[in-house]
Amino acid sequence: DAGVTQSPTHLIKTRGQQVTLRCSPKSGHDTVSWYQQALGQGPQFIFQYYEEEERQRGNFPDRFSGHQFPNYSSELNVNALLLGDSALYLCASSLGGAGDRVAYNEQFFGPGTRLTVL
Amino acid sequence: GQNIDQPTEMTATEGAIVQINCTYQTSGFNGLFWYQQHAGEAPTFLSYNVLDGLEEKGRFSSFLSRSKGYSYLLLKELQMKDSASYLCAAVDSNYQLIWGAGTKLIIKP
C-alpha cells in the first residue's frame, strides 16, 4: 500500500519564477492538506482540498494556489516566487467526508519537496 | 492571537524518561496532536487528545488539560532512535492545525 508521495524531492528556482509541486495521497484517502515548513519551525497550514475544492485556507497570499484532481491527487502552485518561499513543502492526506474536519482524522505526511529560491 | 509554546531543545539519556511540555492558546479548541519528525523526514503521527487525561501507547504517553491549555508527551525507556523533533499542534475553532516550532530531543548514550 503506497503512502503519500510527492514530487519533485528537491527544486531550485529563482525569484519571480513559478513552481508546481505534486502530491498523491495514501490509497483510500480523499483529502489533501498542504503545509510550508521553514527550517527549525513547525509546519504552517496553507490549504486543504476535498472533493476537488479548497475547503480550508491558512494565512497565505493568493500567490499560493492549488488544485485537486478526480483521482484525489493535488498540486500546489506558487507564483512570483520570493526568497522567503524557500522551505520544505509537505503534503498530508487523510480520510475526509462531508462535515469532517482535519481534527478527527489522522494525517499521513509525504516526504516533502525542498524548495530553494535563489 | 494563537500561540503554541514548547521548549526548543531537550537532552536526555538512553533508557531514561523525558517529558516534553506544550502550552497552547487558540481561538476555540478541538484537540491536540503530537507528531515526531526526524531530520529531513516528514512528521509521523504519535497521538491525538481531545479529552482531559492521560493516554498511553506503548513507550509514549500523552496528557491533556483543557482548563490549563497544557499538554505533555512522555517518552519512557528512551532509545537512540527517539532522537528527533517533537511537534505539538492544536486544533482551533476553524478546525485548522496550529503548530508549535517543535522540540528537538537529543538522546545521549
Short mmCIF file of C-alpha atoms in Angstrom, two decimals:
data_model
loop_
_atom_site.label_atom_id
_atom_site.label_comp_id
_atom_site.label_asym_id
_atom_site.label_seq_id
_atom_site.Cartn_x
_atom_site.Cartn_y
_atom_site.Cartn_z
CA ASP A 1 0.00 0.00 0.00
CA ALA A 2 1.70 3.16 -1.20
CA GLY A 3 1.89 6.01 1.24
CA VAL A 4 1.80 9.69 0.38
CA THR A 5 4.15 10.57 -2.45
CA GLN A 6 5.42 13.97 -3.51
CA SER A 7 7.40 15.22 -6.46
CA PRO A 8 9.89 16.55 -7.04
CA THR A 9 12.06 15.87 -4.00
CA HIS A 10 14.15 18.98 -4.44
CA LEU A 11 13.72 22.07 -6.57
CA ILE A 12 15.75 25.21 -7.16
CA LYS A 13 14.11 28.29 -8.63
CA THR A 14 14.92 31.98 -8.93
CA ARG A 15 12.89 34.92 -7.68
CA GLY A 16 9.87 35.74 -9.79
CA GLN A 17 9.52 32.25 -11.23
CA GLN A 18 6.57 29.94 -10.79
CA VAL A 19 6.60 26.43 -9.36
CA THR A 20 4.24 23.46 -9.27
CA LEU A 21 4.52 20.76 -6.63
CA ARG A 22 2.63 17.48 -6.82
CA CYS A 23 1.17 15.11 -4.28
CA SER A 24 -0.51 11.72 -4.46
CA PRO A 25 -2.44 10.78 -1.33
CA LYS A 26 -2.35 7.49 0.50
CA SER A 27 -4.58 4.88 -1.07
CA GLY A 28 -8.16 5.33 0.09
CA HIS A 29 -7.67 8.94 1.23
CA ASP A 30 -9.65 11.73 -0.35
CA THR A 31 -8.41 14.84 1.47
CA VAL A 32 -5.12 16.60 0.86
CA SER A 33 -3.59 19.35 3.00
CA TRP A 34 -0.52 21.40 2.14
CA TYR A 35 1.94 22.85 4.63
CA GLN A 36 5.01 25.05 4.46
CA GLN A 37 7.78 24.28 6.93
CA ALA A 38 10.67 26.68 7.28
CA LEU A 39 13.90 25.39 8.76
CA GLY A 40 13.60 24.95 12.52
CA GLN A 41 9.91 25.79 12.53
CA GLY A 42 6.69 23.86 12.70
CA PRO A 43 4.52 23.39 9.61
CA GLN A 44 2.28 26.28 8.57
CA PHE A 45 -1.08 25.31 7.07
CA ILE A 46 -1.55 26.56 3.50
CA PHE A 47 -4.82 24.97 2.43
CA GLN A 48 -6.83 21.78 2.28
CA TYR A 49 -8.63 20.18 -0.66
CA TYR A 50 -11.59 17.84 -0.53
CA GLU A 51 -13.76 16.78 -3.45
CA GLU A 52 -11.71 18.96 -5.78
CA GLU A 53 -12.49 22.12 -3.82
CA GLU A 54 -10.48 24.22 -1.43
CA ARG A 55 -12.15 23.60 1.92
CA GLN A 56 -9.86 25.44 4.32
CA ARG A 57 -7.16 28.05 3.82
CA GLY A 58 -4.44 29.36 6.08
CA ASN A 59 -2.88 32.80 6.11
CA PHE A 60 -1.09 32.64 2.78
CA PRO A 61 -1.29 35.13 -0.12
CA ASP A 62 -3.07 34.44 -3.38
CA ARG A 63 0.28 33.61 -4.96
CA PHE A 64 -0.30 30.21 -3.42
CA SER A 65 -2.96 28.25 -5.24
CA GLY A 66 -3.86 24.65 -5.61
CA HIS A 67 -5.90 22.07 -7.33
CA GLN A 68 -7.23 18.61 -6.63
CA PHE A 69 -7.93 16.13 -9.39
CA PRO A 70 -10.67 13.48 -9.60
CA ASN A 71 -8.16 10.82 -8.51
CA TYR A 72 -7.56 12.91 -5.32
CA SER A 73 -4.03 13.86 -6.26
CA SER A 74 -3.19 17.50 -5.78
CA GLU A 75 -0.94 20.29 -6.97
CA LEU A 76 0.40 23.33 -5.17
CA ASN A 77 1.30 26.30 -7.36
CA VAL A 78 3.32 29.25 -6.19
CA ASN A 79 3.66 32.30 -8.44
CA ALA A 80 6.13 35.17 -8.33
CA LEU A 81 8.48 33.30 -6.02
CA LEU A 82 10.17 35.20 -3.19
CA LEU A 83 13.31 34.28 -1.30
CA GLY A 84 11.11 33.73 1.74
CA ASP A 85 9.26 30.95 -0.05
CA SER A 86 12.28 28.70 0.43
CA ALA A 87 11.05 25.89 2.67
CA LEU A 88 10.02 22.27 2.88
CA TYR A 89 6.55 21.84 1.42
CA LEU A 90 4.64 18.99 2.97
CA CYS A 91 1.55 17.29 1.69
CA ALA A 92 -0.63 15.34 4.10
CA SER A 93 -3.54 13.10 3.22
CA SER A 94 -6.44 11.95 5.33
CA LEU A 95 -9.82 10.39 5.01
CA GLY A 96 -12.37 13.15 4.99
CA GLY A 97 -16.05 13.20 4.35
CA ALA A 98 -19.00 15.53 4.43
CA GLY A 99 -18.72 17.61 7.57
CA ASP A 100 -15.47 16.01 8.66
CA ARG A 101 -12.58 18.16 9.71
CA VAL A 102 -8.85 17.80 9.91
CA ALA A 103 -9.17 17.43 13.65
CA TYR A 104 -10.60 13.98 13.76
CA ASN A 105 -8.62 12.31 11.08
CA GLU A 106 -5.00 11.34 11.37
CA GLN A 107 -2.95 12.91 8.65
CA PHE A 108 -0.24 10.99 6.86
CA PHE A 109 2.56 13.14 5.57
CA GLY A 110 4.59 12.75 2.40
CA PRO A 111 8.37 13.14 2.37
CA GLY A 112 8.10 16.74 1.26
CA THR A 113 9.56 18.88 -1.51
CA ARG A 114 12.53 21.04 -0.57
CA LEU A 115 12.17 24.32 -2.50
CA THR A 116 15.10 26.72 -2.68
CA VAL A 117 14.54 30.16 -4.16
CA LEU A 118 17.69 32.00 -5.22
CA GLY B 1 -3.55 35.65 18.76
CA GLN B 2 -3.00 31.95 18.61
CA ASN B 3 0.16 30.54 20.06
CA ILE B 4 1.82 27.22 20.80
CA ASP B 5 4.82 27.11 23.13
CA GLN B 6 7.19 24.21 23.58
CA PRO B 7 10.85 24.08 24.57
CA THR B 8 13.31 24.45 21.73
CA GLU B 9 15.61 21.65 22.75
CA MET B 10 15.91 18.96 25.41
CA THR B 11 18.60 16.40 26.22
CA ALA B 12 18.05 13.04 27.87
CA THR B 13 19.92 9.80 28.48
CA GLU B 14 19.25 6.49 26.79
CA GLY B 15 16.94 4.36 28.94
CA ALA B 16 15.59 7.34 30.88
CA ILE B 17 12.23 9.13 30.81
CA VAL B 18 11.59 12.57 29.34
CA GLN B 19 8.55 14.83 29.38
CA ILE B 20 8.04 17.41 26.64
CA ASN B 21 5.59 20.14 27.56
CA CYS B 22 3.33 22.16 25.30
CA THR B 23 1.10 25.09 26.19
CA TYR B 24 -1.43 26.47 23.77
CA GLN B 25 -3.66 29.48 23.27
CA THR B 26 -6.14 29.09 20.46
CA SER B 27 -9.48 30.53 19.44
CA GLY B 28 -11.53 27.52 20.33
CA PHE B 29 -10.09 24.08 20.83
CA ASN B 30 -10.79 20.80 19.12
CA GLY B 31 -7.98 18.60 20.26
CA LEU B 32 -4.21 18.37 20.23
CA PHE B 33 -1.81 16.29 18.17
CA TRP B 34 1.75 15.19 18.80
CA TYR B 35 3.96 14.32 15.83
CA GLN B 36 7.52 13.04 15.62
CA GLN B 37 9.81 14.35 12.90
CA HIS B 38 13.28 13.01 12.21
CA ALA B 39 15.67 15.39 10.50
CA GLY B 40 14.90 15.67 6.80
CA GLU B 41 11.82 13.50 7.05
CA ALA B 42 8.07 14.02 7.21
CA PRO B 43 6.22 14.23 10.54
CA THR B 44 4.66 10.98 11.74
CA PHE B 45 1.59 10.80 13.96
CA LEU B 46 2.07 9.92 17.62
CA SER B 47 -1.14 10.86 19.44
CA TYR B 48 -4.35 12.86 19.47
CA ASN B 49 -6.04 14.05 22.69
CA VAL B 50 -9.35 15.85 22.90
CA LEU B 51 -10.45 14.85 26.41
CA ASP B 52 -8.59 15.59 29.64
CA GLY B 53 -6.33 12.88 30.92
CA LEU B 54 -3.52 10.58 30.01
CA GLU B 55 -3.45 8.28 27.01
CA GLU B 56 -0.79 5.61 26.91
CA LYS B 57 0.51 3.98 23.75
CA GLY B 58 3.49 1.75 24.39
CA ARG B 59 6.54 3.75 25.43
CA PHE B 60 4.78 7.02 24.57
CA SER B 61 2.02 8.70 26.57
CA SER B 62 0.25 12.00 26.02
CA PHE B 63 -1.58 14.11 28.58
CA LEU B 64 -4.06 16.94 28.13
CA SER B 65 -5.53 19.53 30.48
CA ARG B 66 -8.01 21.70 28.61
CA SER B 67 -8.58 24.04 31.56
CA LYS B 68 -4.86 24.80 31.74
CA GLY B 69 -4.21 24.86 28.00
CA TYR B 70 -1.47 22.33 28.59
CA SER B 71 -0.28 19.04 27.20
CA TYR B 72 2.77 16.87 27.55
CA LEU B 73 4.32 13.97 25.74
CA LEU B 74 6.04 11.39 27.93
CA LEU B 75 8.65 9.11 26.44
CA LYS B 76 9.85 6.14 28.51
CA GLU B 77 12.81 3.79 28.10
CA LEU B 78 14.42 6.20 25.69
CA GLN B 79 16.22 4.76 22.70
CA MET B 80 18.73 6.45 20.42
CA LYS B 81 16.19 6.31 17.60
CA ASP B 82 13.95 8.63 19.63
CA SER B 83 16.29 11.49 18.79
CA ALA B 84 14.01 13.72 16.71
CA SER B 85 11.88 16.83 16.84
CA TYR B 86 8.51 16.52 18.55
CA LEU B 87 5.78 18.79 17.25
CA CYS B 88 2.71 19.82 19.19
CA ALA B 89 -0.30 21.01 17.15
CA ALA B 90 -3.61 22.30 18.50
CA VAL B 91 -6.84 22.38 16.51
CA ASP B 92 -8.69 25.71 16.65
CA SER B 93 -12.36 26.53 16.23
CA ASN B 94 -11.97 26.54 12.44
CA TYR B 95 -10.51 23.05 12.64
CA GLN B 96 -7.14 24.29 11.48
CA LEU B 97 -3.96 22.91 12.97
CA ILE B 98 -1.82 25.47 14.80
CA TRP B 99 1.69 24.07 15.08
CA GLY B 100 4.44 24.70 17.58
CA ALA B 101 8.01 25.11 16.38
CA GLY B 102 8.93 21.69 17.71
CA THR B 103 11.18 20.41 20.47
CA LYS B 104 14.46 18.89 19.37
CA LEU B 105 15.17 15.91 21.60
CA ILE B 106 18.78 14.76 21.85
CA ILE B 107 19.41 11.32 23.33
CA LYS B 108 22.85 10.63 24.78
CA PRO B 109 24.26 7.15 25.46
#
